[in-house]
Amino acid sequence: MSTEHFSIGFIGLGLIGGSIAKTIRRIHPDAVIYGYDINTESCRTALEEGVLNDYFDNVDMRFARCDIIFLCAPVSINIDYLKILKDIVPSQCLLTDVGSVKTPIQEAVKNLGLEAQFIGGHPMVGLEKSGYEYSTDRLLENAYYFLTPSSNTMFQLTAKFSSFVQGLGSLAVTLKPEQHDYITASISHVPHIIAAELVHLVRRADTDNGMLKQLAAGGFKDITRIASSSPIMWEQICLNNSSNIKNLLSDMIRDLQEVIQELDDGDGDYINKYFETAGEYRDSVPNNAVGLFEKVHKLYIDIPDEPGTIATAASQLAFNNISIKNIGIVHNREFEEGVLEIILYDEESCEKAARVLKGKNYTVHIR
């Protein structure tokens, strides 16, 4: 599937839709790309940036000219748009979505008689921020992109779309919808709920002067940053994948009750094994894989509490053309080594910064 002289439509131009559109524009500059979003400003910006050739104020017959349409709204809203598109688009138009829950939309596609031309899609990418302004033309690079065709989807169409996705720099993986939903519940949906609950735990325990909020900065804020994701999006995800989420949360509750029992029994061997097993599995997760959560490129260095030390370290990076995304002092170092935290834009910059600072005799710890 080539986008040369192809017309591609986007319904929803937020973080994911905007990133796919930008990637297509970068790789296939001759593609004709149309867009629609309830936030007209996103479409206007995309048009000014040259990402879109034009945008529409509604989902109507104008989308009939598209060869591919990406549905990039929340799951239930995508289903509503499918009902409109059914009577608009020709049978040769490929319909796909980017939602992180697949079973509900696949059922809707079946009921609407659109199985032959629909391939469910889900790029395993994301940030804790949402909206077109955070989209990039590199978000899909080396990321898994799940495809969930139905048994009635034309095989040739699936093969072509898989090739197209890989041409955008992603790694196409074909799954059944129910497989996809269980996997994403395990590695994304439940972790988001747990992150939110950790925040609620500290919020409820906090004092009137916000002492816990101050002391929790650093490692706690890092491990719970996905709790800042879009509430609207996560409402949709949780409601549409509730069965898998509930089963996994029930398993977790059972396991936590077992931990409580072992704490009551004072079973040190169990507690030791509990952390050992978790650590071994966590350490076996590959560092170079691109998953659902944005990888943060950080390093930490030890510096003395003296005037000018932060500026000196930052200057060493500037002299070597290394851009710093953020920098700050770590007060709570229960989870981190080093007093100065430096956040870089990418892995290459992080590795280069580490080499430069080590060459200047700094003690460097890479996250």
Coordinates of C-alpha atoms in Angstrom, one line a residue:
M1 CA 0.0 0.0 0.0
S2 CA 1.5 3.3 -1.1
T3 CA 0.3 6.7 -0.3
E4 CA 1.4 8.1 -3.7
H5 CA -1.7 9.9 -5.0
F6 CA -3.7 8.5 -2.1
S7 CA -6.2 10.4 -0.1
I8 CA -6.1 9.8 3.7
G9 CA -8.7 11.0 6.2
F10 CA -8.3 11.5 9.9
I11 CA -11.3 11.8 12.2
G12 CA -9.8 13.0 15.4
L13 CA -6.5 14.9 15.3
G14 CA -5.2 14.6 18.8
L15 CA -1.9 13.1 20.0
I16 CA -2.1 9.8 18.1
G17 CA -4.0 11.0 15.0
G18 CA -1.8 14.0 14.8
S19 CA 1.4 11.9 15.1
I20 CA 0.3 9.5 12.4
A21 CA -0.7 12.3 10.1
K22 CA 2.7 14.0 10.6
T23 CA 4.5 10.8 10.1
I24 CA 2.7 10.1 6.8
R25 CA 3.4 13.7 5.7
R26 CA 7.1 13.2 6.4
I27 CA 7.5 9.9 4.7
H28 CA 4.9 10.4 1.9
P29 CA 5.0 14.1 1.1
D30 CA 2.7 13.7 -1.9
A31 CA -0.2 12.2 0.1
V32 CA -3.4 14.1 0.2
I33 CA -4.5 14.3 3.9
Y34 CA -7.9 15.5 5.2
G35 CA -8.9 16.0 8.8
Y36 CA -11.8 16.6 11.1
D37 CA -11.7 17.3 14.8
I38 CA -14.3 18.8 17.2
N39 CA -11.4 21.1 18.1
T40 CA -11.2 23.2 15.0
E41 CA -8.0 24.9 16.2
S42 CA -6.1 21.6 15.9
C43 CA -7.2 21.2 12.3
R44 CA -6.3 24.8 11.6
T45 CA -2.8 24.4 13.1
A46 CA -2.3 21.2 11.1
L47 CA -3.3 23.0 7.9
E48 CA -0.9 25.9 8.6
E49 CA 1.9 23.4 9.3
G50 CA 1.3 21.6 6.0
V51 CA 0.3 18.4 7.7
L52 CA -3.3 18.6 6.2
N53 CA -4.3 19.6 2.7
D54 CA -7.7 20.6 4.0
Y55 CA -10.0 20.0 6.9
F56 CA -13.8 19.6 7.2
D57 CA -16.3 20.9 9.7
N58 CA -18.2 17.7 9.8
V59 CA -18.1 14.0 9.0
D60 CA -20.0 13.9 5.7
M61 CA -19.8 12.9 2.0
R62 CA -16.4 14.7 1.6
F63 CA -14.8 11.7 3.3
A64 CA -15.9 9.5 0.4
R65 CA -12.9 10.7 -1.6
C66 CA -10.5 9.0 0.9
D67 CA -8.7 5.7 0.3
I68 CA -7.9 5.2 4.0
I69 CA -9.7 6.7 7.0
F70 CA -8.2 6.7 10.5
L71 CA -10.7 6.9 13.3
C72 CA -8.8 8.6 16.2
A73 CA -11.5 9.5 18.6
P74 CA -12.5 7.6 21.8
V75 CA -13.9 4.1 21.2
S76 CA -17.6 4.8 21.6
I77 CA -17.4 7.9 19.5
N78 CA -15.5 6.0 16.8
I79 CA -18.4 3.6 16.6
D80 CA -20.8 6.5 16.1
Y81 CA -18.6 7.8 13.3
L82 CA -18.6 4.3 11.7
K83 CA -22.4 4.4 11.5
I84 CA -22.1 7.6 9.5
L85 CA -19.3 6.4 7.3
K86 CA -21.2 3.2 6.4
D87 CA -23.5 5.1 4.1
I88 CA -20.7 7.4 2.8
V89 CA -17.5 5.6 1.9
P90 CA -17.0 3.1 -1.0
S91 CA -16.2 -0.5 -0.3
Q92 CA -12.6 -0.1 -1.4
C93 CA -12.0 2.5 1.3
L94 CA -9.9 1.0 4.2
L95 CA -11.3 1.9 7.6
T96 CA -9.1 1.6 10.7
D97 CA -9.0 3.0 14.2
V98 CA -6.3 3.6 16.8
G99 CA -8.1 2.8 20.0
S100 CA -6.6 0.7 22.8
V101 CA -9.7 -1.4 23.2
K102 CA -10.7 -3.5 20.2
T103 CA -13.5 -5.9 21.0
P104 CA -16.4 -3.3 21.1
I105 CA -15.5 -1.7 17.8
Q106 CA -15.0 -5.1 16.1
E107 CA -18.5 -6.1 17.2
A108 CA -19.9 -2.8 15.9
V109 CA -18.0 -3.4 12.6
K110 CA -19.6 -6.8 12.3
N111 CA -23.1 -5.5 13.0
L112 CA -22.6 -2.8 10.4
G113 CA -21.4 -5.2 7.7
L114 CA -18.0 -3.4 7.4
E115 CA -15.7 -6.4 8.3
A116 CA -14.3 -6.7 4.8
Q117 CA -12.9 -3.2 4.8
F118 CA -12.0 -2.6 8.5
I119 CA -8.8 -3.4 10.2
G120 CA -8.5 -2.5 13.9
G121 CA -5.3 -0.8 14.8
H122 CA -3.5 0.3 17.9
P123 CA -0.1 1.9 17.9
M124 CA 1.5 1.1 21.3
V125 CA 2.6 4.7 22.0
G126 CA 1.5 7.4 24.3
L127 CA 2.4 10.3 26.5
E128 CA 1.0 11.5 29.8
K129 CA -0.2 14.6 27.8
S130 CA -2.8 14.6 25.1
G131 CA -3.7 16.9 22.2
Y132 CA -2.4 17.7 18.7
E133 CA 0.2 20.2 20.2
Y134 CA 2.1 17.2 21.7
S135 CA 2.0 15.1 18.5
T136 CA 5.3 14.4 16.6
D137 CA 6.3 12.8 13.4
R138 CA 8.6 10.4 15.3
L139 CA 6.2 9.0 17.9
L140 CA 5.6 5.8 15.9
E141 CA 9.3 4.9 15.3
N142 CA 10.2 1.4 16.4
A143 CA 6.9 1.1 18.3
Y144 CA 4.6 -2.0 18.2
Y145 CA 1.5 -1.3 16.1
F146 CA -1.2 -3.9 16.8
L147 CA -3.5 -4.9 13.9
T148 CA -6.8 -6.8 14.6
P149 CA -8.5 -7.8 11.4
S150 CA -11.6 -9.9 11.6
S151 CA -11.9 -13.3 10.0
N152 CA -13.8 -11.7 7.1
T153 CA -11.2 -9.0 6.4
M154 CA -9.6 -9.5 3.1
F155 CA -6.1 -11.1 3.7
Q156 CA -4.5 -9.0 0.9
L157 CA -5.8 -5.8 2.5
T158 CA -4.3 -6.8 5.9
A159 CA -1.0 -7.6 4.3
K160 CA -0.9 -4.3 2.5
F161 CA -1.9 -2.3 5.6
S162 CA 0.7 -4.2 7.6
S163 CA 3.4 -3.2 5.1
F164 CA 2.1 0.4 5.1
V165 CA 2.4 0.5 9.0
Q166 CA 5.9 -0.8 8.9
G167 CA 6.8 1.8 6.3
L168 CA 5.9 4.4 8.9
G169 CA 8.6 2.9 11.1
S170 CA 6.4 0.8 13.4
L171 CA 6.5 -3.0 14.0
A172 CA 3.2 -4.5 12.9
V173 CA 1.8 -7.3 15.1
T174 CA -1.4 -9.1 14.2
L175 CA -3.7 -10.3 17.0
K176 CA -7.2 -11.3 17.7
P177 CA -9.3 -8.5 19.3
E178 CA -9.8 -10.4 22.5
Q179 CA -6.0 -11.2 22.8
H180 CA -5.2 -7.5 22.3
D181 CA -7.7 -6.4 25.0
Y182 CA -6.2 -8.7 27.6
I183 CA -2.7 -7.7 26.8
T184 CA -3.4 -4.0 26.9
A185 CA -5.4 -4.4 30.1
S186 CA -2.3 -6.1 31.7
I187 CA 0.4 -3.8 30.6
S188 CA -1.4 -0.5 30.2
H189 CA -5.0 -0.2 31.6
V190 CA -4.4 -1.7 35.0
P191 CA -1.1 0.1 35.5
H192 CA -2.8 3.4 34.8
I193 CA -5.4 2.6 37.5
I194 CA -2.7 1.6 39.9
A195 CA -0.8 4.8 39.3
A196 CA -3.9 6.8 39.9
E197 CA -4.6 4.9 43.1
L198 CA -1.1 5.5 44.4
V199 CA -1.7 9.2 43.9
H200 CA -5.1 9.0 45.7
L201 CA -3.4 7.0 48.5
V202 CA -1.0 9.9 49.2
R203 CA -3.6 12.6 48.5
R204 CA -5.9 11.1 51.2
A205 CA -3.0 10.7 53.7
D206 CA -1.7 14.2 53.1
T207 CA -1.7 16.8 55.8
D208 CA -3.3 20.3 55.5
N209 CA 0.0 21.9 54.7
G210 CA 0.7 19.4 51.9
M211 CA 3.8 17.9 53.5
L212 CA 3.5 14.6 51.7
K213 CA 3.1 16.3 48.4
Q214 CA 6.5 18.0 49.0
L215 CA 8.2 14.9 50.2
A216 CA 6.8 12.7 47.5
A217 CA 8.5 14.6 44.7
G218 CA 11.1 12.8 42.7
G219 CA 10.8 9.0 42.4
F220 CA 7.1 8.9 43.5
K221 CA 6.2 11.5 40.9
D222 CA 8.1 9.6 38.2
I223 CA 6.4 6.2 38.9
T224 CA 3.0 7.8 38.9
R225 CA 3.3 10.2 36.0
I226 CA 0.9 8.2 33.8
A227 CA -1.8 9.2 36.3
S228 CA -1.8 12.6 34.6
S229 CA -3.2 11.1 31.4
S230 CA -6.5 12.3 29.9
P231 CA -9.4 11.5 32.2
I232 CA -11.9 11.4 29.3
M233 CA -9.7 8.9 27.4
W234 CA -9.3 6.7 30.4
E235 CA -13.0 6.8 31.2
Q236 CA -13.6 5.4 27.8
I237 CA -10.9 2.7 28.0
C238 CA -12.0 1.5 31.4
L239 CA -15.7 1.2 30.5
N240 CA -14.9 -0.5 27.2
N241 CA -12.4 -3.1 28.6
S242 CA -14.0 -3.4 32.0
S243 CA -14.2 -7.3 32.1
N244 CA -10.4 -7.7 31.6
I245 CA -9.6 -4.9 34.0
K246 CA -11.9 -6.2 36.7
N247 CA -10.4 -9.7 36.4
L248 CA -6.8 -8.4 36.7
L249 CA -7.7 -6.1 39.6
S250 CA -9.3 -9.0 41.4
D251 CA -6.1 -11.0 40.9
M252 CA -4.1 -8.1 42.3
I253 CA -6.4 -7.7 45.3
R254 CA -6.0 -11.4 46.0
D255 CA -2.2 -11.2 45.8
L256 CA -2.1 -8.1 48.0
Q257 CA -4.3 -9.9 50.6
E258 CA -1.7 -12.7 50.6
V259 CA 1.0 -10.1 51.2
I260 CA -0.9 -8.8 54.1
Q261 CA -1.3 -12.3 55.5
E262 CA 2.4 -12.9 55.2
L263 CA 3.2 -9.6 56.9
D264 CA 0.9 -10.7 59.8
D265 CA 2.8 -14.0 60.0
G266 CA 6.1 -12.3 59.8
D267 CA 7.2 -14.5 56.9
G268 CA 10.5 -12.9 55.8
D269 CA 11.3 -15.6 53.3
Y270 CA 8.0 -14.9 51.4
I271 CA 8.6 -11.1 51.4
N272 CA 12.2 -11.6 50.2
K273 CA 11.0 -13.9 47.4
Y274 CA 8.2 -11.5 46.5
F275 CA 10.6 -8.7 45.8
E276 CA 13.3 -10.9 44.3
T277 CA 10.9 -12.4 41.7
A278 CA 9.5 -9.0 40.8
G279 CA 12.9 -7.6 40.4
E280 CA 14.1 -10.4 38.2
Y281 CA 11.1 -10.1 35.9
R282 CA 11.3 -6.3 35.7
D283 CA 15.0 -6.4 34.9
S284 CA 14.3 -8.9 32.0
V285 CA 12.1 -6.3 30.3
P286 CA 14.1 -5.0 27.3
N287 CA 15.3 -1.4 27.6
N288 CA 15.2 -0.7 23.9
A289 CA 11.6 -1.7 23.3
V290 CA 9.1 1.1 22.5
G291 CA 6.0 0.5 24.5
L292 CA 2.8 2.2 25.6
F293 CA 4.6 4.7 27.9
E294 CA 7.0 7.3 26.8
K295 CA 10.5 6.5 27.7
V296 CA 12.1 9.2 29.8
H297 CA 15.8 9.8 29.1
K298 CA 17.4 10.8 32.4
L299 CA 20.7 10.9 34.0
Y300 CA 21.8 11.9 37.5
I301 CA 25.1 13.3 38.6
D302 CA 26.7 14.1 42.0
I303 CA 27.6 17.7 42.5
P304 CA 28.7 19.7 45.6
D305 CA 26.4 22.3 47.1
E306 CA 28.4 25.2 45.8
P307 CA 27.5 28.3 43.7
G308 CA 27.9 27.7 39.9
T309 CA 28.0 23.9 40.0
I310 CA 24.7 23.4 38.1
A311 CA 25.7 26.1 35.5
T312 CA 29.1 24.4 35.0
A313 CA 27.5 21.0 34.3
A314 CA 25.0 22.5 32.0
S315 CA 27.7 24.4 30.2
Q316 CA 29.6 21.2 29.5
L317 CA 26.6 19.8 27.7
A318 CA 26.0 23.1 25.8
F319 CA 29.6 23.1 24.6
N320 CA 29.0 19.7 23.1
N321 CA 25.7 20.7 21.4
I322 CA 23.6 18.6 23.7
S323 CA 20.1 20.1 24.4
I324 CA 18.6 19.8 27.9
K325 CA 14.9 19.1 28.1
N326 CA 14.7 19.8 31.9
I327 CA 17.1 20.0 34.9
G328 CA 16.6 20.1 38.6
I329 CA 17.7 19.1 42.1
V330 CA 16.4 15.9 43.5
H331 CA 15.6 16.3 47.2
N332 CA 13.9 12.9 47.7
R333 CA 16.6 10.4 46.6
E334 CA 15.0 7.2 48.0
F335 CA 14.5 5.9 44.4
E336 CA 17.3 7.8 42.6
E337 CA 21.1 8.2 42.7
G338 CA 22.7 11.6 42.3
V339 CA 21.6 15.0 43.3
L340 CA 21.2 16.7 39.9
E341 CA 18.6 15.3 37.5
I342 CA 19.1 16.0 33.8
I343 CA 16.4 15.1 31.3
L344 CA 17.4 14.8 27.7
Y345 CA 15.3 14.6 24.5
D346 CA 16.4 11.1 23.3
E347 CA 18.6 8.1 24.0
E348 CA 21.4 9.3 21.8
S349 CA 21.6 12.6 23.6
C350 CA 21.5 10.8 27.0
E351 CA 24.4 8.5 26.1
K352 CA 26.4 11.4 24.7
A353 CA 25.8 13.5 27.8
A354 CA 26.9 10.7 30.0
R355 CA 30.2 10.3 28.1
V356 CA 30.9 14.1 28.2
L357 CA 30.2 14.3 32.0
K358 CA 32.2 11.2 32.8
G359 CA 35.0 12.7 30.8
K360 CA 34.9 15.7 33.2
N361 CA 35.1 13.4 36.2
Y362 CA 31.4 13.6 37.2
T363 CA 29.8 10.5 38.8
V364 CA 27.0 9.7 36.4
H365 CA 24.0 7.5 36.9
I366 CA 21.8 6.7 33.9
R367 CA 18.1 6.1 34.5

